[in-house]
Amino acid sequence: MSANHERSVVSEWRGGLSCEVQAGRFTLVVDEPESVGGTDRGPQPTELFLSSIASCFTLALAFSARRRSIAVDAINVTATGFYDGPRFRAVRIDARVACDPAALDGLIRQAERVCYFTNTLKSDLDIVIAPQLITA
């Protein structure tokens, strides 16, 4: 894997089913609901996954609108995941944009081209797990 363009976050377990993720200068609390043994202090990993998709596509729409000089009054994106066992089998992105109706289709296509999440999820993503033992 090339180190030319990379970004990392660090997750630290905080007991039970909770962790804190350091993302740049921001700390995110990630937890599970009490019904499955968590403390419900933050979103679940699956909610963060869908949040990342929705927020990335929202910003891709805003970026694309600015780049194309399309006036936009509002953007609202909902990402819905459909489960199949321990994975999502599909994700639907509902993108609502207040703009010139004639510009909407082109704006959506441009956002699809620049959205990191949709491009990554549509590709053959290599995931490498590198185990390391923590010693005292």
Short mmCIF file of N, CA and C in Angstrom, two decimals:
data_model
loop_
_atom_site.label_atom_id
_atom_site.label_comp_id
_atom_site.label_asym_id
_atom_site.label_seq_id
_atom_site.Cartn_x
_atom_site.Cartn_y
_atom_site.Cartn_z
N MET A 1 0.84 -1.18 0.00
CA MET A 1 0.00 0.00 0.00
C MET A 1 0.88 1.24 0.00
N SER A 2 0.54 2.18 -0.82
CA SER A 2 1.30 3.41 -0.93
C SER A 2 1.01 4.33 0.24
N ALA A 3 2.06 4.93 0.77
CA ALA A 3 1.89 5.88 1.87
C ALA A 3 1.78 7.31 1.37
N ASN A 4 1.73 7.49 0.05
CA ASN A 4 1.67 8.83 -0.51
C ASN A 4 0.42 9.59 -0.07
N HIS A 5 -0.69 8.91 -0.06
CA HIS A 5 -1.95 9.54 0.31
C HIS A 5 -2.64 8.62 1.31
N GLU A 6 -2.56 8.98 2.57
CA GLU A 6 -3.20 8.13 3.57
C GLU A 6 -3.75 8.99 4.68
N ARG A 7 -4.70 8.44 5.39
CA ARG A 7 -5.29 9.08 6.54
C ARG A 7 -5.59 7.99 7.55
N SER A 8 -5.34 8.25 8.82
CA SER A 8 -5.58 7.25 9.87
C SER A 8 -6.39 7.86 11.00
N VAL A 9 -7.14 7.00 11.66
CA VAL A 9 -7.79 7.33 12.93
C VAL A 9 -7.38 6.25 13.91
N VAL A 10 -7.44 6.54 15.21
CA VAL A 10 -7.04 5.58 16.23
C VAL A 10 -8.22 5.35 17.17
N SER A 11 -8.52 4.08 17.42
CA SER A 11 -9.61 3.71 18.33
C SER A 11 -9.02 3.06 19.58
N GLU A 12 -9.48 3.51 20.75
CA GLU A 12 -9.06 2.94 22.04
C GLU A 12 -10.28 2.41 22.76
N TRP A 13 -10.22 1.15 23.16
CA TRP A 13 -11.31 0.53 23.91
C TRP A 13 -11.42 1.19 25.27
N ARG A 14 -12.64 1.49 25.71
CA ARG A 14 -12.89 2.13 27.00
C ARG A 14 -13.70 1.24 27.93
N GLY A 15 -13.68 -0.05 27.68
CA GLY A 15 -14.42 -1.00 28.52
C GLY A 15 -15.78 -1.30 27.93
N GLY A 16 -16.32 -2.44 28.33
CA GLY A 16 -17.64 -2.84 27.84
C GLY A 16 -17.66 -2.88 26.32
N LEU A 17 -18.62 -2.21 25.74
CA LEU A 17 -18.73 -2.14 24.28
C LEU A 17 -18.58 -0.69 23.82
N SER A 18 -17.63 0.01 24.43
CA SER A 18 -17.41 1.42 24.14
C SER A 18 -15.96 1.67 23.75
N CYS A 19 -15.75 2.61 22.87
CA CYS A 19 -14.40 3.04 22.52
C CYS A 19 -14.42 4.53 22.19
N GLU A 20 -13.24 5.10 22.16
CA GLU A 20 -13.08 6.48 21.72
C GLU A 20 -12.18 6.47 20.49
N VAL A 21 -12.58 7.21 19.50
CA VAL A 21 -11.82 7.29 18.26
C VAL A 21 -11.23 8.70 18.15
N GLN A 22 -9.93 8.74 17.96
CA GLN A 22 -9.26 10.02 17.73
C GLN A 22 -9.17 10.23 16.23
N ALA A 23 -9.87 11.23 15.75
CA ALA A 23 -9.90 11.57 14.32
C ALA A 23 -9.39 13.00 14.19
N GLY A 24 -8.11 13.12 13.88
CA GLY A 24 -7.51 14.46 13.87
C GLY A 24 -7.54 15.03 15.27
N ARG A 25 -8.09 16.22 15.41
CA ARG A 25 -8.17 16.82 16.74
C ARG A 25 -9.51 16.55 17.43
N PHE A 26 -10.31 15.67 16.86
CA PHE A 26 -11.63 15.37 17.40
C PHE A 26 -11.65 13.98 18.04
N THR A 27 -12.37 13.87 19.15
CA THR A 27 -12.56 12.58 19.81
C THR A 27 -14.03 12.19 19.67
N LEU A 28 -14.26 11.01 19.13
CA LEU A 28 -15.62 10.50 18.95
C LEU A 28 -15.85 9.34 19.90
N VAL A 29 -16.95 9.36 20.61
CA VAL A 29 -17.32 8.23 21.47
C VAL A 29 -18.19 7.30 20.63
N VAL A 30 -17.82 6.04 20.59
CA VAL A 30 -18.57 5.03 19.85
C VAL A 30 -19.01 3.98 20.85
N ASP A 31 -20.27 3.59 20.81
CA ASP A 31 -20.82 2.69 21.83
C ASP A 31 -21.94 1.87 21.20
N GLU A 32 -22.42 0.94 21.96
CA GLU A 32 -23.57 0.14 21.55
C GLU A 32 -24.74 0.48 22.49
N PRO A 33 -25.97 0.21 22.07
CA PRO A 33 -27.11 0.47 22.94
C PRO A 33 -27.09 -0.43 24.18
N GLU A 34 -27.76 0.02 25.22
CA GLU A 34 -27.85 -0.77 26.45
C GLU A 34 -28.46 -2.14 26.19
N SER A 35 -29.37 -2.24 25.22
CA SER A 35 -30.06 -3.50 24.94
C SER A 35 -29.11 -4.61 24.50
N VAL A 36 -27.90 -4.25 24.03
CA VAL A 36 -26.93 -5.27 23.63
C VAL A 36 -25.67 -5.24 24.49
N GLY A 37 -25.74 -4.53 25.62
CA GLY A 37 -24.62 -4.53 26.56
C GLY A 37 -23.76 -3.29 26.56
N GLY A 38 -24.11 -2.29 25.79
CA GLY A 38 -23.36 -1.04 25.79
C GLY A 38 -23.91 -0.06 26.80
N THR A 39 -23.40 1.16 26.76
CA THR A 39 -23.87 2.20 27.67
C THR A 39 -24.59 3.32 26.92
N ASP A 40 -24.70 3.20 25.61
CA ASP A 40 -25.45 4.14 24.77
C ASP A 40 -24.94 5.58 24.91
N ARG A 41 -23.61 5.74 25.00
CA ARG A 41 -23.02 7.08 25.12
C ARG A 41 -22.65 7.68 23.77
N GLY A 42 -22.82 6.93 22.71
CA GLY A 42 -22.47 7.44 21.39
C GLY A 42 -23.09 6.57 20.32
N PRO A 43 -22.92 6.96 19.07
CA PRO A 43 -23.47 6.16 17.98
C PRO A 43 -22.76 4.81 17.85
N GLN A 44 -23.47 3.87 17.26
CA GLN A 44 -22.90 2.55 16.97
C GLN A 44 -21.98 2.67 15.75
N PRO A 45 -21.05 1.72 15.59
CA PRO A 45 -20.18 1.74 14.40
C PRO A 45 -20.98 1.75 13.09
N THR A 46 -22.07 1.01 13.04
CA THR A 46 -22.86 0.98 11.81
C THR A 46 -23.49 2.35 11.53
N GLU A 47 -23.87 3.07 12.59
CA GLU A 47 -24.40 4.42 12.40
C GLU A 47 -23.31 5.38 11.94
N LEU A 48 -22.09 5.20 12.45
CA LEU A 48 -20.98 6.03 11.98
C LEU A 48 -20.66 5.74 10.52
N PHE A 49 -20.73 4.48 10.14
CA PHE A 49 -20.51 4.09 8.74
C PHE A 49 -21.50 4.81 7.84
N LEU A 50 -22.79 4.72 8.19
CA LEU A 50 -23.82 5.38 7.39
C LEU A 50 -23.68 6.90 7.47
N SER A 51 -23.29 7.42 8.64
CA SER A 51 -23.06 8.86 8.79
C SER A 51 -21.94 9.33 7.87
N SER A 52 -20.91 8.52 7.75
CA SER A 52 -19.80 8.87 6.87
C SER A 52 -20.24 8.92 5.42
N ILE A 53 -21.06 7.97 5.02
CA ILE A 53 -21.58 7.97 3.65
C ILE A 53 -22.43 9.22 3.41
N ALA A 54 -23.38 9.47 4.33
CA ALA A 54 -24.30 10.61 4.16
C ALA A 54 -23.55 11.94 4.18
N SER A 55 -22.62 12.09 5.11
CA SER A 55 -21.91 13.37 5.20
C SER A 55 -20.97 13.57 4.02
N CYS A 56 -20.31 12.51 3.58
CA CYS A 56 -19.42 12.63 2.42
C CYS A 56 -20.21 13.02 1.17
N PHE A 57 -21.37 12.40 0.98
CA PHE A 57 -22.17 12.72 -0.20
C PHE A 57 -22.75 14.13 -0.10
N THR A 58 -23.13 14.55 1.10
CA THR A 58 -23.61 15.92 1.31
C THR A 58 -22.54 16.93 0.89
N LEU A 59 -21.31 16.70 1.38
CA LEU A 59 -20.22 17.63 1.06
C LEU A 59 -19.80 17.53 -0.40
N ALA A 60 -19.93 16.34 -0.99
CA ALA A 60 -19.65 16.20 -2.42
C ALA A 60 -20.65 17.00 -3.25
N LEU A 61 -21.91 17.00 -2.81
CA LEU A 61 -22.92 17.82 -3.49
C LEU A 61 -22.61 19.30 -3.35
N ALA A 62 -22.26 19.74 -2.14
CA ALA A 62 -21.94 21.15 -1.91
C ALA A 62 -20.72 21.57 -2.73
N PHE A 63 -19.69 20.72 -2.73
CA PHE A 63 -18.47 20.99 -3.50
C PHE A 63 -18.78 21.09 -4.99
N SER A 64 -19.57 20.13 -5.48
CA SER A 64 -19.90 20.10 -6.91
C SER A 64 -20.75 21.29 -7.30
N ALA A 65 -21.68 21.68 -6.44
CA ALA A 65 -22.52 22.85 -6.73
C ALA A 65 -21.66 24.11 -6.81
N ARG A 66 -20.74 24.25 -5.87
CA ARG A 66 -19.86 25.43 -5.88
C ARG A 66 -18.99 25.42 -7.14
N ARG A 67 -18.46 24.26 -7.46
CA ARG A 67 -17.57 24.14 -8.64
C ARG A 67 -18.31 24.47 -9.94
N ARG A 68 -19.59 24.12 -9.99
CA ARG A 68 -20.39 24.37 -11.20
C ARG A 68 -21.20 25.67 -11.12
N SER A 69 -21.01 26.42 -10.05
CA SER A 69 -21.74 27.69 -9.83
C SER A 69 -23.25 27.47 -9.85
N ILE A 70 -23.69 26.40 -9.20
CA ILE A 70 -25.12 26.11 -9.08
C ILE A 70 -25.57 26.61 -7.71
N ALA A 71 -26.58 27.46 -7.70
CA ALA A 71 -27.12 27.97 -6.43
C ALA A 71 -27.89 26.85 -5.73
N VAL A 72 -27.54 26.63 -4.47
CA VAL A 72 -28.20 25.60 -3.66
C VAL A 72 -28.67 26.24 -2.36
N ASP A 73 -29.93 26.03 -2.02
CA ASP A 73 -30.48 26.58 -0.78
C ASP A 73 -30.46 25.56 0.36
N ALA A 74 -30.50 24.28 0.04
CA ALA A 74 -30.50 23.24 1.08
C ALA A 74 -30.07 21.92 0.48
N ILE A 75 -29.40 21.12 1.32
CA ILE A 75 -29.03 19.75 0.94
C ILE A 75 -29.36 18.87 2.14
N ASN A 76 -30.05 17.77 1.88
CA ASN A 76 -30.39 16.81 2.93
C ASN A 76 -30.16 15.42 2.36
N VAL A 77 -29.28 14.66 3.01
CA VAL A 77 -28.93 13.32 2.52
C VAL A 77 -29.21 12.30 3.62
N THR A 78 -29.92 11.24 3.26
CA THR A 78 -30.16 10.13 4.17
C THR A 78 -29.51 8.89 3.58
N ALA A 79 -28.69 8.21 4.38
CA ALA A 79 -28.09 6.94 3.96
C ALA A 79 -28.75 5.83 4.77
N THR A 80 -29.31 4.86 4.09
CA THR A 80 -29.99 3.74 4.74
C THR A 80 -29.29 2.45 4.35
N GLY A 81 -28.89 1.68 5.36
CA GLY A 81 -28.23 0.41 5.11
C GLY A 81 -29.20 -0.74 5.28
N PHE A 82 -29.08 -1.73 4.42
CA PHE A 82 -29.93 -2.91 4.46
C PHE A 82 -29.06 -4.10 4.85
N TYR A 83 -29.37 -4.72 5.98
CA TYR A 83 -28.56 -5.79 6.56
C TYR A 83 -28.75 -7.12 5.86
N ASP A 84 -27.67 -7.90 5.87
CA ASP A 84 -27.70 -9.30 5.48
C ASP A 84 -26.67 -9.98 6.35
N GLY A 85 -27.09 -10.52 7.49
CA GLY A 85 -26.15 -11.09 8.45
C GLY A 85 -25.28 -9.99 9.03
N PRO A 86 -23.97 -10.24 9.15
CA PRO A 86 -23.08 -9.25 9.77
C PRO A 86 -22.53 -8.21 8.79
N ARG A 87 -23.30 -7.88 7.77
CA ARG A 87 -22.85 -6.89 6.79
C ARG A 87 -24.05 -6.21 6.15
N PHE A 88 -23.77 -5.06 5.55
CA PHE A 88 -24.80 -4.42 4.73
C PHE A 88 -24.74 -5.05 3.35
N ARG A 89 -25.89 -5.41 2.81
CA ARG A 89 -25.94 -5.93 1.44
C ARG A 89 -26.16 -4.81 0.45
N ALA A 90 -26.68 -3.68 0.95
CA ALA A 90 -26.93 -2.53 0.08
C ALA A 90 -27.05 -1.27 0.93
N VAL A 91 -26.77 -0.16 0.30
CA VAL A 91 -26.97 1.14 0.92
C VAL A 91 -27.71 2.02 -0.08
N ARG A 92 -28.76 2.66 0.39
CA ARG A 92 -29.50 3.60 -0.46
C ARG A 92 -29.20 5.02 0.03
N ILE A 93 -28.89 5.90 -0.90
CA ILE A 93 -28.64 7.30 -0.58
C ILE A 93 -29.78 8.12 -1.16
N ASP A 94 -30.56 8.75 -0.29
CA ASP A 94 -31.62 9.66 -0.72
C ASP A 94 -31.06 11.07 -0.61
N ALA A 95 -30.85 11.72 -1.75
CA ALA A 95 -30.27 13.05 -1.79
C ALA A 95 -31.33 14.06 -2.22
N ARG A 96 -31.67 14.95 -1.30
CA ARG A 96 -32.64 16.00 -1.58
C ARG A 96 -31.89 17.33 -1.65
N VAL A 97 -32.06 18.03 -2.75
CA VAL A 97 -31.32 19.27 -2.98
C VAL A 97 -32.29 20.35 -3.45
N ALA A 98 -32.23 21.52 -2.82
CA ALA A 98 -33.02 22.67 -3.26
C ALA A 98 -32.16 23.46 -4.24
N CYS A 99 -32.40 23.21 -5.53
CA CYS A 99 -31.63 23.89 -6.58
C CYS A 99 -32.49 23.94 -7.84
N ASP A 100 -31.95 24.50 -8.90
CA ASP A 100 -32.62 24.52 -10.19
C ASP A 100 -32.88 23.07 -10.61
N PRO A 101 -34.13 22.68 -10.84
CA PRO A 101 -34.43 21.30 -11.20
C PRO A 101 -33.64 20.80 -12.41
N ALA A 102 -33.35 21.68 -13.35
CA ALA A 102 -32.60 21.28 -14.54
C ALA A 102 -31.16 20.92 -14.22
N ALA A 103 -30.65 21.37 -13.07
CA ALA A 103 -29.25 21.11 -12.70
C ALA A 103 -29.09 19.87 -11.82
N LEU A 104 -30.20 19.34 -11.31
CA LEU A 104 -30.11 18.28 -10.29
C LEU A 104 -29.39 17.02 -10.76
N ASP A 105 -29.77 16.47 -11.91
CA ASP A 105 -29.15 15.21 -12.36
C ASP A 105 -27.65 15.36 -12.57
N GLY A 106 -27.23 16.43 -13.19
CA GLY A 106 -25.80 16.66 -13.40
C GLY A 106 -25.06 16.85 -12.09
N LEU A 107 -25.71 17.52 -11.15
CA LEU A 107 -25.11 17.73 -9.83
C LEU A 107 -24.92 16.41 -9.10
N ILE A 108 -25.91 15.54 -9.17
CA ILE A 108 -25.81 14.21 -8.53
C ILE A 108 -24.69 13.41 -9.18
N ARG A 109 -24.62 13.40 -10.50
CA ARG A 109 -23.56 12.65 -11.20
C ARG A 109 -22.17 13.17 -10.82
N GLN A 110 -22.02 14.49 -10.74
CA GLN A 110 -20.73 15.07 -10.36
C GLN A 110 -20.38 14.70 -8.92
N ALA A 111 -21.35 14.74 -8.03
CA ALA A 111 -21.10 14.36 -6.63
C ALA A 111 -20.68 12.90 -6.53
N GLU A 112 -21.30 12.04 -7.33
CA GLU A 112 -20.89 10.63 -7.35
C GLU A 112 -19.44 10.47 -7.78
N ARG A 113 -18.99 11.29 -8.69
CA ARG A 113 -17.60 11.20 -9.17
C ARG A 113 -16.59 11.63 -8.11
N VAL A 114 -16.96 12.55 -7.21
CA VAL A 114 -15.98 13.08 -6.25
C VAL A 114 -16.16 12.55 -4.82
N CYS A 115 -17.21 11.79 -4.55
CA CYS A 115 -17.46 11.29 -3.19
C CYS A 115 -16.55 10.10 -2.88
N TYR A 116 -15.68 10.28 -1.89
CA TYR A 116 -14.75 9.21 -1.51
C TYR A 116 -15.49 7.94 -1.10
N PHE A 117 -16.56 8.07 -0.34
CA PHE A 117 -17.24 6.89 0.17
C PHE A 117 -17.91 6.09 -0.93
N THR A 118 -18.68 6.75 -1.79
CA THR A 118 -19.36 5.97 -2.83
C THR A 118 -18.35 5.35 -3.78
N ASN A 119 -17.28 6.08 -4.09
CA ASN A 119 -16.25 5.51 -4.97
C ASN A 119 -15.54 4.34 -4.31
N THR A 120 -15.23 4.45 -3.03
CA THR A 120 -14.56 3.36 -2.31
C THR A 120 -15.45 2.14 -2.21
N LEU A 121 -16.70 2.34 -1.86
CA LEU A 121 -17.60 1.20 -1.66
C LEU A 121 -17.95 0.50 -2.97
N LYS A 122 -17.86 1.20 -4.07
CA LYS A 122 -18.13 0.58 -5.38
C LYS A 122 -16.90 -0.12 -5.95
N SER A 123 -15.76 0.03 -5.29
CA SER A 123 -14.51 -0.56 -5.79
C SER A 123 -14.19 -1.87 -5.08
N ASP A 124 -13.15 -2.53 -5.55
CA ASP A 124 -12.63 -3.72 -4.86
C ASP A 124 -11.65 -3.24 -3.80
N LEU A 125 -12.15 -3.04 -2.61
CA LEU A 125 -11.35 -2.49 -1.51
C LEU A 125 -10.57 -3.61 -0.83
N ASP A 126 -9.26 -3.44 -0.73
CA ASP A 126 -8.43 -4.38 0.03
C ASP A 126 -8.44 -3.96 1.49
N ILE A 127 -8.78 -4.88 2.37
CA ILE A 127 -8.72 -4.63 3.81
C ILE A 127 -7.68 -5.57 4.38
N VAL A 128 -6.65 -5.00 5.00
CA VAL A 128 -5.56 -5.77 5.59
C VAL A 128 -5.62 -5.59 7.09
N ILE A 129 -5.72 -6.68 7.84
CA ILE A 129 -5.72 -6.63 9.30
C ILE A 129 -4.34 -7.05 9.77
N ALA A 130 -3.66 -6.16 10.50
CA ALA A 130 -2.29 -6.40 10.96
C ALA A 130 -2.28 -6.55 12.48
N PRO A 131 -2.35 -7.80 13.00
CA PRO A 131 -2.39 -8.00 14.45
C PRO A 131 -1.05 -7.67 15.11
N GLN A 132 -1.13 -7.03 16.27
CA GLN A 132 0.06 -6.71 17.07
C GLN A 132 -0.31 -6.93 18.53
N LEU A 133 0.55 -7.61 19.26
CA LEU A 133 0.31 -7.90 20.67
C LEU A 133 0.77 -6.72 21.52
N ILE A 134 -0.09 -6.27 22.43
CA ILE A 134 0.30 -5.23 23.38
C ILE A 134 0.99 -5.92 24.55
N THR A 135 2.19 -5.49 24.85
CA THR A 135 2.93 -6.04 25.99
C THR A 135 3.25 -4.93 26.97
N ALA A 136 3.42 -5.31 28.23
CA ALA A 136 3.69 -4.31 29.28
C ALA A 136 5.04 -3.67 29.16
#
